[in-house]
Amino acid sequence: MGIRLMKGNDAVVFGALMGGCTHFFGYPITPASEIAQQAAYWFPLAGRHFLQAESEVSVINMLYGASSAGARVMTASSGPGIALMGEGLSYMAGACLPAVVVDMQRSGPGLGNIWPEQSDYNMVVKGGGHGDYRTIVLAPYSAQEMFEMTMKSFEIADRYRMTVFILSDAYIGQMMEQVSIEGIPSESGKKDWAVYADAQSRSNLITSIYMNIEKQSEHNRKLQKTYEKASRELLEFEHVATEDAQVVFVAYGICARICLSAVRSLRRLGLKVGLFRPKTLWPLPEQEIKQFAAAKKTLVVVELSSGMLASDISLYANGATEVLHIGSFGGATPTVTSLVDRIIEHIGDRHA
Amino acid sequence: MPDVQIQYSKSASMYQLFFRKENDQKTTHYCPGCGHGTAQKLIASVIDELAIQDRTVFLSPVGCSVFSYYYFDTGNIQCSHGRAPAVATGIRRTLSDAIIIAYQGDGDLAGIGMTEIVHAANRGENITVFFINNAIYGMTGGQMAPTTPIGVKTLTTPEGRSKSRDGNPIGMCELLASLQAPAYIERCSLSTPKQVLRTRLAIKKALDYQVRKKGFSFVEILSPCPTNWRMSPLDARAWIAGELEGDIFPLKCFRDVPQEIQPDSLSVIRPDIVTLLTKDSILKTSYDGPPRAPKYIKIAGFGGQGVLSAGELVAFSALEEGFNVSWLPSYGPEMRGGSANASVICSDEPIGSPVVDCPNVLIAMNNPSLELFENSVTNNGIIVLNSSLVERKPRRTDVKTYAIPATDIAKKAGLVSAANVVMITALAAITGFLHVSTVKHSIGNVLRKKLYTDKNLEIVENTLSYLREKEMM
């Protein structure tokens, strides 16, 4: 075990190496470039492969190739790059190929700017590519979690033969914090479906096309079954002082950090406020939201978008409780003070 | 087994019967007179001859040959439109002994996949690409391809391909031959039995180069598409010989320079990963004294003053002294020459927001920083300013101000860029929230240029002398 002071972006690379990733294919984009740069430095030192591709389209197809050949593979990018990978992500889902993809969210739409937003939520959580598929989405809120979640995502990707996304944001990536490098390093085992270019695996076929309605429909049903299983087994979340709370913040990534400070300030003022933090965005903790709603706790979704997570939370709350949304755009983040003021105002209104 | 008698056998690397994986049909899915059947039989016979069936990974494209895996008894991977060379690159980096065949049509390779083929060729990937050029989009029913000749009518060029509107047909061999890395580039044709045999020779050479790790090989094969050309199979072959093989797509070898591919030694060296990742890790002392007041620090200056590394120095030192820390930079284009600032939080409790909106310590390295952040400092906060550059005193009267001529002290020691070290030394010495000894120890770990470590340590001592002289500590 060792402690390092690292950027979230750097911690991703350490997590990847501990998680048995052998291949990193990358393309530069702010604010994710440090991940490729660190991979270019550390992967060869660790006897693993780094290659800078000619585009994000090529990146995702290199992942497709290396993953077909049984390797543990990853890349990291930001909104515009992830959008270019959409088709490839869909192919990987259709062909049941495991991979890990990091999205360090920046502002959009279009070129946007390089400061944080959480506006890739719909693209990443709902699909982005064509067809009926899912990706597993983990949402770290510290450098330590960037390390831990990346590390474990390779095993998860292999288990379900799915893409695991690390959906983070520019702040979490650029911020330096303490990271404890710990855990048992893992390696990929032999995969019975992979194409290894040997006699044993010669009959293996990686494809996503079935020119027969029954076969394609059976394949798609199998995918949905996998998603259903993954959604039962992978849920992760954190409660902070929600038990007696009248108002519960719901947030992930940088917003969860800001909310954590707001909860502490509000508690010091004697107000019953908590934080619920989904650590998986797909699957999203539906039951917990329903329980909050049944208990009539006001849910305040704080996110750097127009309310993408908030609309999912509203769906689960289903009108049983009030769901408020506090959002911002373009790299602006809500301040702790603004959240505190807003909650005080809200509680005041309700008691007025 | 179905009730079928095999009259003559095909290559071992081609299935004897084409039980198409979905419908158990026994015929190929190619049209009568199509060139894919010929080209694929040639490839299969060479795979047999070179005894590479088990090692071969065949990449099917999007296009008529999407179902090549119905026929090849090898490892099979179906790729998205145009991306086979990128997929091949991923496999190449994973399986060093695989024989990787990317089989692509003209729309796939010369249209949508232009980027991937050019870059794979330019890297000299040790793979083989068979480029089936039939000058038309076949699977989608006969639209213009990047290789369709001028004047040829297709579904999307009903009046014929126009040079001024659609451009000239692209010669892929000519284009790739402008790169240095490829080992072998040849254009062949399936127009006559003689050309078919020549094509087989080219296929063999290409695969043999890959087996012997001689680099990137590319064989373009002019191939008939009677269905979409609206011709009989015989007329289609005559049209290749008469129209395509002439000026548009001359048959020749464009490159034959075997390359020496360095064996990939990376995967051989596998150091213990935990040892690799934990060397040089920090010795964090556990702190169990009374709770320390958290520090919310804003360090601001212009780019080049070492604002971000000053923040890192504080964070690193505080971490060693058992604090939880966060360091958040302003980043991006503004860092280069513009203003820069870093937010650092040091606290005994886990850190919530890493954004410092209201600092209780402001380190102002220049005038604009004081202007920008003075008002945000909390009551009873501290402002440490670089009096070498900051011309005015803070207006606030509810904060403690310390003026340190940081740039002058650094300049005097001959290292003007170390003004940041002066400021952090002063912060530690004046407030006592960090031990100066920890700061000195951290300097070697944080500052990138190890060359200047001794100079920086000298500057720490000079700063302490200054503070003693001015009775600030």
mmCIF file of C-alpha atoms in Angstrom, chain B residues 75-293:
data_model
loop_
_atom_site.group_PDB
_atom_site.id
_atom_site.type_symbol
_atom_site.label_atom_id
_atom_site.label_comp_id
_atom_site.label_asym_id
_atom_site.label_seq_id
_atom_site.Cartn_x
_atom_site.Cartn_y
_atom_site.Cartn_z
ATOM 1 C CA GLY B 75 -11.051 -16.872 -36.150
ATOM 2 C CA ASN B 76 -13.641 -14.331 -37.291
ATOM 3 C CA ILE B 77 -14.478 -10.780 -36.303
ATOM 4 C CA GLN B 78 -17.090 -8.639 -38.006
ATOM 5 C CA CYS B 79 -16.182 -4.937 -38.021
ATOM 6 C CA SER B 80 -18.092 -1.690 -38.320
ATOM 7 C CA HIS B 81 -18.084 0.145 -41.648
ATOM 8 C CA GLY B 82 -14.571 1.093 -42.718
ATOM 9 C CA ARG B 83 -12.867 0.440 -39.396
ATOM 10 C CA ALA B 84 -11.230 -2.933 -40.008
ATOM 11 C CA PRO B 85 -7.690 -1.454 -40.066
ATOM 12 C CA ALA B 86 -8.285 0.062 -36.596
ATOM 13 C CA VAL B 87 -9.725 -3.232 -35.349
ATOM 14 C CA ALA B 88 -6.706 -5.001 -36.851
ATOM 15 C CA THR B 89 -4.426 -2.577 -34.994
ATOM 16 C CA GLY B 90 -6.113 -3.482 -31.701
ATOM 17 C CA ILE B 91 -5.642 -7.181 -32.403
ATOM 18 C CA ARG B 92 -2.044 -6.656 -33.557
ATOM 19 C CA ARG B 93 -1.203 -5.077 -30.198
ATOM 20 C CA THR B 94 -2.754 -8.041 -28.411
ATOM 21 C CA LEU B 95 -1.801 -11.177 -30.373
ATOM 22 C CA SER B 96 1.724 -10.912 -31.701
ATOM 23 C CA ASP B 97 1.575 -14.154 -33.734
ATOM 24 C CA ALA B 98 -1.888 -13.791 -35.233
ATOM 25 C CA ILE B 99 -2.223 -13.518 -39.009
ATOM 26 C CA ILE B 100 -4.655 -10.663 -39.402
ATOM 27 C CA ILE B 101 -6.594 -10.213 -42.633
ATOM 28 C CA ALA B 102 -8.742 -7.135 -43.199
ATOM 29 C CA TYR B 103 -11.004 -7.762 -46.190
ATOM 30 C CA GLN B 104 -12.667 -4.543 -47.351
ATOM 31 C CA GLY B 105 -14.724 -3.220 -50.227
ATOM 32 C CA ASP B 106 -14.330 0.121 -51.989
ATOM 33 C CA GLY B 107 -16.989 2.041 -50.075
ATOM 34 C CA ASP B 108 -15.746 0.567 -46.808
ATOM 35 C CA LEU B 109 -12.052 1.269 -47.386
ATOM 36 C CA ALA B 110 -11.835 4.234 -49.764
ATOM 37 C CA GLY B 111 -14.988 6.020 -48.586
ATOM 38 C CA ILE B 112 -15.943 5.898 -44.941
ATOM 39 C CA GLY B 113 -12.750 4.123 -43.846
ATOM 40 C CA MET B 114 -10.173 6.350 -45.536
ATOM 41 C CA THR B 115 -8.733 7.580 -42.229
ATOM 42 C CA GLU B 116 -8.267 4.136 -40.727
ATOM 43 C CA ILE B 117 -6.542 2.599 -43.764
ATOM 44 C CA VAL B 118 -4.167 5.527 -44.229
ATOM 45 C CA HIS B 119 -3.077 5.558 -40.591
ATOM 46 C CA ALA B 120 -2.720 1.789 -40.257
ATOM 47 C CA ALA B 121 -0.588 1.820 -43.418
ATOM 48 C CA ASN B 122 1.398 4.776 -42.134
ATOM 49 C CA ARG B 123 2.161 2.948 -38.876
ATOM 50 C CA GLY B 124 3.294 0.008 -40.956
ATOM 51 C CA GLU B 125 1.039 -2.361 -39.019
ATOM 52 C CA ASN B 126 2.071 -5.939 -39.720
ATOM 53 C CA ILE B 127 -1.331 -6.831 -41.177
ATOM 54 C CA THR B 128 -2.675 -7.679 -44.626
ATOM 55 C CA VAL B 129 -5.468 -5.731 -46.281
ATOM 56 C CA PHE B 130 -7.339 -7.152 -49.268
ATOM 57 C CA PHE B 131 -9.150 -4.334 -51.005
ATOM 58 C CA ILE B 132 -11.920 -5.572 -53.273
ATOM 59 C CA ASN B 133 -12.550 -2.783 -55.757
ATOM 60 C CA ASN B 134 -15.685 -3.325 -57.830
ATOM 61 C CA ALA B 135 -16.317 0.391 -58.331
ATOM 62 C CA ILE B 136 -19.786 0.302 -56.817
ATOM 63 C CA TYR B 137 -21.703 -0.039 -53.538
ATOM 64 C CA GLY B 138 -22.964 -3.590 -53.919
ATOM 65 C CA MET B 139 -24.853 -4.486 -50.769
ATOM 66 C CA THR B 140 -26.970 -1.352 -50.733
ATOM 67 C CA GLY B 141 -27.972 -1.977 -54.339
ATOM 68 C CA GLY B 142 -25.612 -0.113 -56.664
ATOM 69 C CA GLN B 143 -24.755 3.442 -55.640
ATOM 70 C CA MET B 144 -21.656 5.417 -56.598
ATOM 71 C CA ALA B 145 -18.407 4.345 -54.907
ATOM 72 C CA PRO B 146 -15.237 6.438 -54.441
ATOM 73 C CA THR B 147 -13.767 4.265 -57.246
ATOM 74 C CA THR B 148 -16.652 4.534 -59.763
ATOM 75 C CA PRO B 149 -15.246 5.759 -63.128
ATOM 76 C CA ILE B 150 -16.343 9.083 -64.628
ATOM 77 C CA GLY B 151 -19.538 8.773 -66.634
ATOM 78 C CA VAL B 152 -20.665 5.476 -65.094
ATOM 79 C CA LYS B 153 -24.355 5.449 -64.223
ATOM 80 C CA THR B 154 -25.318 4.246 -60.761
ATOM 81 C CA LEU B 155 -28.430 4.707 -58.640
ATOM 82 C CA THR B 156 -26.971 7.915 -57.194
ATOM 83 C CA THR B 157 -25.408 9.104 -60.456
ATOM 84 C CA PRO B 158 -28.339 8.504 -62.822
ATOM 85 C CA GLU B 159 -26.686 10.697 -65.470
ATOM 86 C CA GLY B 160 -23.256 9.228 -64.855
ATOM 87 C CA ARG B 161 -20.480 10.169 -62.424
ATOM 88 C CA SER B 162 -19.505 13.779 -62.974
ATOM 89 C CA LYS B 163 -15.919 14.883 -62.396
ATOM 90 C CA SER B 164 -16.928 18.395 -61.442
ATOM 91 C CA ARG B 165 -19.599 17.260 -58.979
ATOM 92 C CA ASP B 166 -18.261 13.936 -57.687
ATOM 93 C CA GLY B 167 -14.516 14.128 -58.258
ATOM 94 C CA ASN B 168 -12.301 11.540 -59.901
ATOM 95 C CA PRO B 169 -12.181 7.884 -58.845
ATOM 96 C CA ILE B 170 -9.595 7.392 -56.088
ATOM 97 C CA GLY B 171 -6.543 5.231 -56.686
ATOM 98 C CA MET B 172 -5.859 3.720 -53.277
ATOM 99 C CA CYS B 173 -2.598 2.012 -54.248
ATOM 100 C CA GLU B 174 -1.247 5.301 -55.592
ATOM 101 C CA LEU B 175 -2.326 7.096 -52.452
ATOM 102 C CA LEU B 176 -0.856 4.560 -50.023
ATOM 103 C CA ALA B 177 2.344 4.328 -52.035
ATOM 104 C CA SER B 178 3.046 7.934 -51.019
ATOM 105 C CA LEU B 179 3.683 6.658 -47.468
ATOM 106 C CA GLN B 180 7.019 5.285 -46.375
ATOM 107 C CA ALA B 181 6.006 2.478 -44.048
ATOM 108 C CA PRO B 182 4.098 -0.046 -46.236
ATOM 109 C CA ALA B 183 6.101 -3.106 -47.290
ATOM 110 C CA TYR B 184 3.998 -4.303 -50.181
ATOM 111 C CA ILE B 185 1.332 -2.662 -52.352
ATOM 112 C CA GLU B 186 0.020 -4.253 -55.538
ATOM 113 C CA ARG B 187 -3.052 -3.894 -57.738
ATOM 114 C CA CYS B 188 -4.429 -7.058 -59.379
ATOM 115 C CA SER B 189 -7.542 -8.037 -61.256
ATOM 116 C CA LEU B 190 -9.950 -10.924 -61.662
ATOM 117 C CA SER B 191 -10.657 -10.120 -65.329
ATOM 118 C CA THR B 192 -9.075 -13.210 -66.928
ATOM 119 C CA PRO B 193 -7.727 -16.576 -65.718
ATOM 120 C CA LYS B 194 -4.215 -15.204 -66.152
ATOM 121 C CA GLN B 195 -4.986 -12.217 -63.931
ATOM 122 C CA VAL B 196 -6.637 -14.507 -61.386
ATOM 123 C CA LEU B 197 -3.408 -16.504 -61.104
ATOM 124 C CA ARG B 198 -1.415 -13.288 -60.746
ATOM 125 C CA THR B 199 -3.795 -12.228 -58.018
ATOM 126 C CA ARG B 200 -3.093 -15.460 -56.171
ATOM 127 C CA LEU B 201 0.640 -14.742 -56.319
ATOM 128 C CA ALA B 202 0.060 -11.282 -54.852
ATOM 129 C CA ILE B 203 -2.134 -12.691 -52.077
ATOM 130 C CA LYS B 204 0.547 -15.212 -51.246
ATOM 131 C CA LYS B 205 3.280 -12.608 -51.156
ATOM 132 C CA ALA B 206 1.194 -10.342 -48.932
ATOM 133 C CA LEU B 207 0.427 -13.063 -46.391
ATOM 134 C CA ASP B 208 3.933 -14.441 -46.530
ATOM 135 C CA TYR B 209 5.269 -10.993 -45.633
ATOM 136 C CA GLN B 210 2.972 -10.885 -42.651
ATOM 137 C CA VAL B 211 4.017 -14.371 -41.525
ATOM 138 C CA ARG B 212 7.649 -13.310 -41.741
ATOM 139 C CA LYS B 213 6.817 -10.023 -39.941
ATOM 140 C CA LYS B 214 7.834 -7.898 -42.891
ATOM 141 C CA GLY B 215 5.220 -5.210 -42.384
ATOM 142 C CA PHE B 216 2.072 -3.780 -43.906
ATOM 143 C CA SER B 217 0.829 -5.478 -47.090
ATOM 144 C CA PHE B 218 -2.009 -4.261 -49.314
ATOM 145 C CA VAL B 219 -3.498 -5.977 -52.351
ATOM 146 C CA GLU B 220 -6.167 -4.205 -54.390
ATOM 147 C CA ILE B 221 -8.249 -6.611 -56.459
ATOM 148 C CA LEU B 222 -10.395 -5.289 -59.315
ATOM 149 C CA SER B 223 -13.463 -7.436 -59.039
ATOM 150 C CA PRO B 224 -16.690 -7.859 -61.043
ATOM 151 C CA CYS B 225 -20.171 -6.993 -59.803
ATOM 152 C CA PRO B 226 -22.419 -8.200 -62.659
ATOM 153 C CA THR B 227 -25.622 -7.595 -60.695
ATOM 154 C CA ASN B 228 -25.080 -3.905 -60.044
ATOM 155 C CA TRP B 229 -23.200 -3.274 -63.250
ATOM 156 C CA ARG B 230 -26.255 -4.742 -65.038
ATOM 157 C CA MET B 231 -24.005 -7.022 -67.091
ATOM 158 C CA SER B 232 -23.569 -10.730 -67.671
ATOM 159 C CA PRO B 233 -20.674 -12.287 -65.715
ATOM 160 C CA LEU B 234 -18.631 -12.557 -68.897
ATOM 161 C CA ASP B 235 -19.298 -8.983 -69.963
ATOM 162 C CA ALA B 236 -18.404 -7.837 -66.473
ATOM 163 C CA ARG B 237 -14.973 -9.431 -66.673
ATOM 164 C CA ALA B 238 -14.426 -7.935 -70.121
ATOM 165 C CA TRP B 239 -15.415 -4.512 -68.754
ATOM 166 C CA ILE B 240 -12.750 -4.746 -66.038
ATOM 167 C CA ALA B 241 -10.119 -5.555 -68.667
ATOM 168 C CA GLY B 242 -11.330 -2.883 -71.052
ATOM 169 C CA GLU B 243 -12.321 -0.012 -68.775
ATOM 170 C CA LEU B 244 -10.818 -0.378 -65.292
ATOM 171 C CA GLU B 245 -7.387 -1.877 -65.921
ATOM 172 C CA GLY B 246 -6.344 0.873 -68.314
ATOM 173 C CA ASP B 247 -5.614 4.422 -67.198
ATOM 174 C CA ILE B 248 -7.896 4.485 -64.180
ATOM 175 C CA PHE B 249 -6.522 1.531 -62.230
ATOM 176 C CA PRO B 250 -3.273 0.317 -63.826
ATOM 177 C CA LEU B 251 -2.234 -3.148 -62.692
ATOM 178 C CA LYS B 252 1.193 -3.074 -61.123
ATOM 179 C CA CYS B 253 3.276 -3.490 -58.040
ATOM 180 C CA PHE B 254 3.565 -0.103 -56.361
ATOM 181 C CA ARG B 255 5.831 -1.110 -53.495
ATOM 182 C CA ASP B 256 7.902 -4.126 -52.589
ATOM 183 C CA VAL B 257 10.212 -3.173 -49.766
ATOM 184 C CA PRO B 258 10.038 -5.687 -46.910
ATOM 185 C CA GLN B 259 10.408 -3.907 -43.561
ATOM 186 C CA GLU B 260 12.081 -5.116 -40.397
ATOM 187 C CA ILE B 261 9.344 -5.088 -37.774
ATOM 188 C CA GLN B 262 10.740 -4.884 -34.267
ATOM 189 C CA PRO B 263 9.303 -7.656 -32.121
ATOM 190 C CA ASP B 264 7.030 -6.223 -29.462
ATOM 191 C CA SER B 265 9.067 -6.699 -26.338
ATOM 192 C CA LEU B 266 6.697 -4.831 -24.058
ATOM 193 C CA SER B 267 4.649 -7.791 -22.950
ATOM 194 C CA VAL B 268 7.769 -9.672 -21.873
ATOM 195 C CA ILE B 269 8.670 -7.271 -19.073
ATOM 196 C CA ARG B 270 6.010 -7.386 -16.407
ATOM 197 C CA PRO B 271 7.245 -5.802 -13.184
ATOM 198 C CA ASP B 272 5.283 -6.259 -9.981
ATOM 199 C CA ILE B 273 2.572 -3.676 -10.382
ATOM 200 C CA VAL B 274 2.106 -2.798 -6.708
ATOM 201 C CA THR B 275 5.831 -2.201 -6.285
ATOM 202 C CA LEU B 276 5.866 -0.033 -9.395
ATOM 203 C CA LEU B 277 2.890 2.094 -8.364
ATOM 204 C CA THR B 278 3.760 2.558 -4.688
ATOM 205 C CA LYS B 279 7.412 3.496 -4.962
ATOM 206 C CA ASP B 280 8.023 7.139 -3.958
ATOM 207 C CA SER B 281 4.731 7.173 -2.090
ATOM 208 C CA ILE B 282 4.142 9.684 0.668
ATOM 209 C CA LEU B 283 4.823 9.038 4.322
ATOM 210 C CA LYS B 284 1.694 10.453 5.888
ATOM 211 C CA THR B 285 2.090 10.975 9.628
ATOM 212 C CA SER B 286 -1.067 10.229 11.506
ATOM 213 C CA TYR B 287 -2.174 13.232 13.517
ATOM 214 C CA ASP B 288 -3.984 12.747 16.790
ATOM 215 C CA GLY B 289 -3.636 16.145 18.423
ATOM 216 C CA PRO B 290 -6.490 18.607 19.009
ATOM 217 C CA PRO B 291 -8.504 19.490 15.879
ATOM 218 C CA ARG B 292 -6.708 22.028 13.714
ATOM 219 C CA ALA B 293 -8.543 24.912 12.111
#
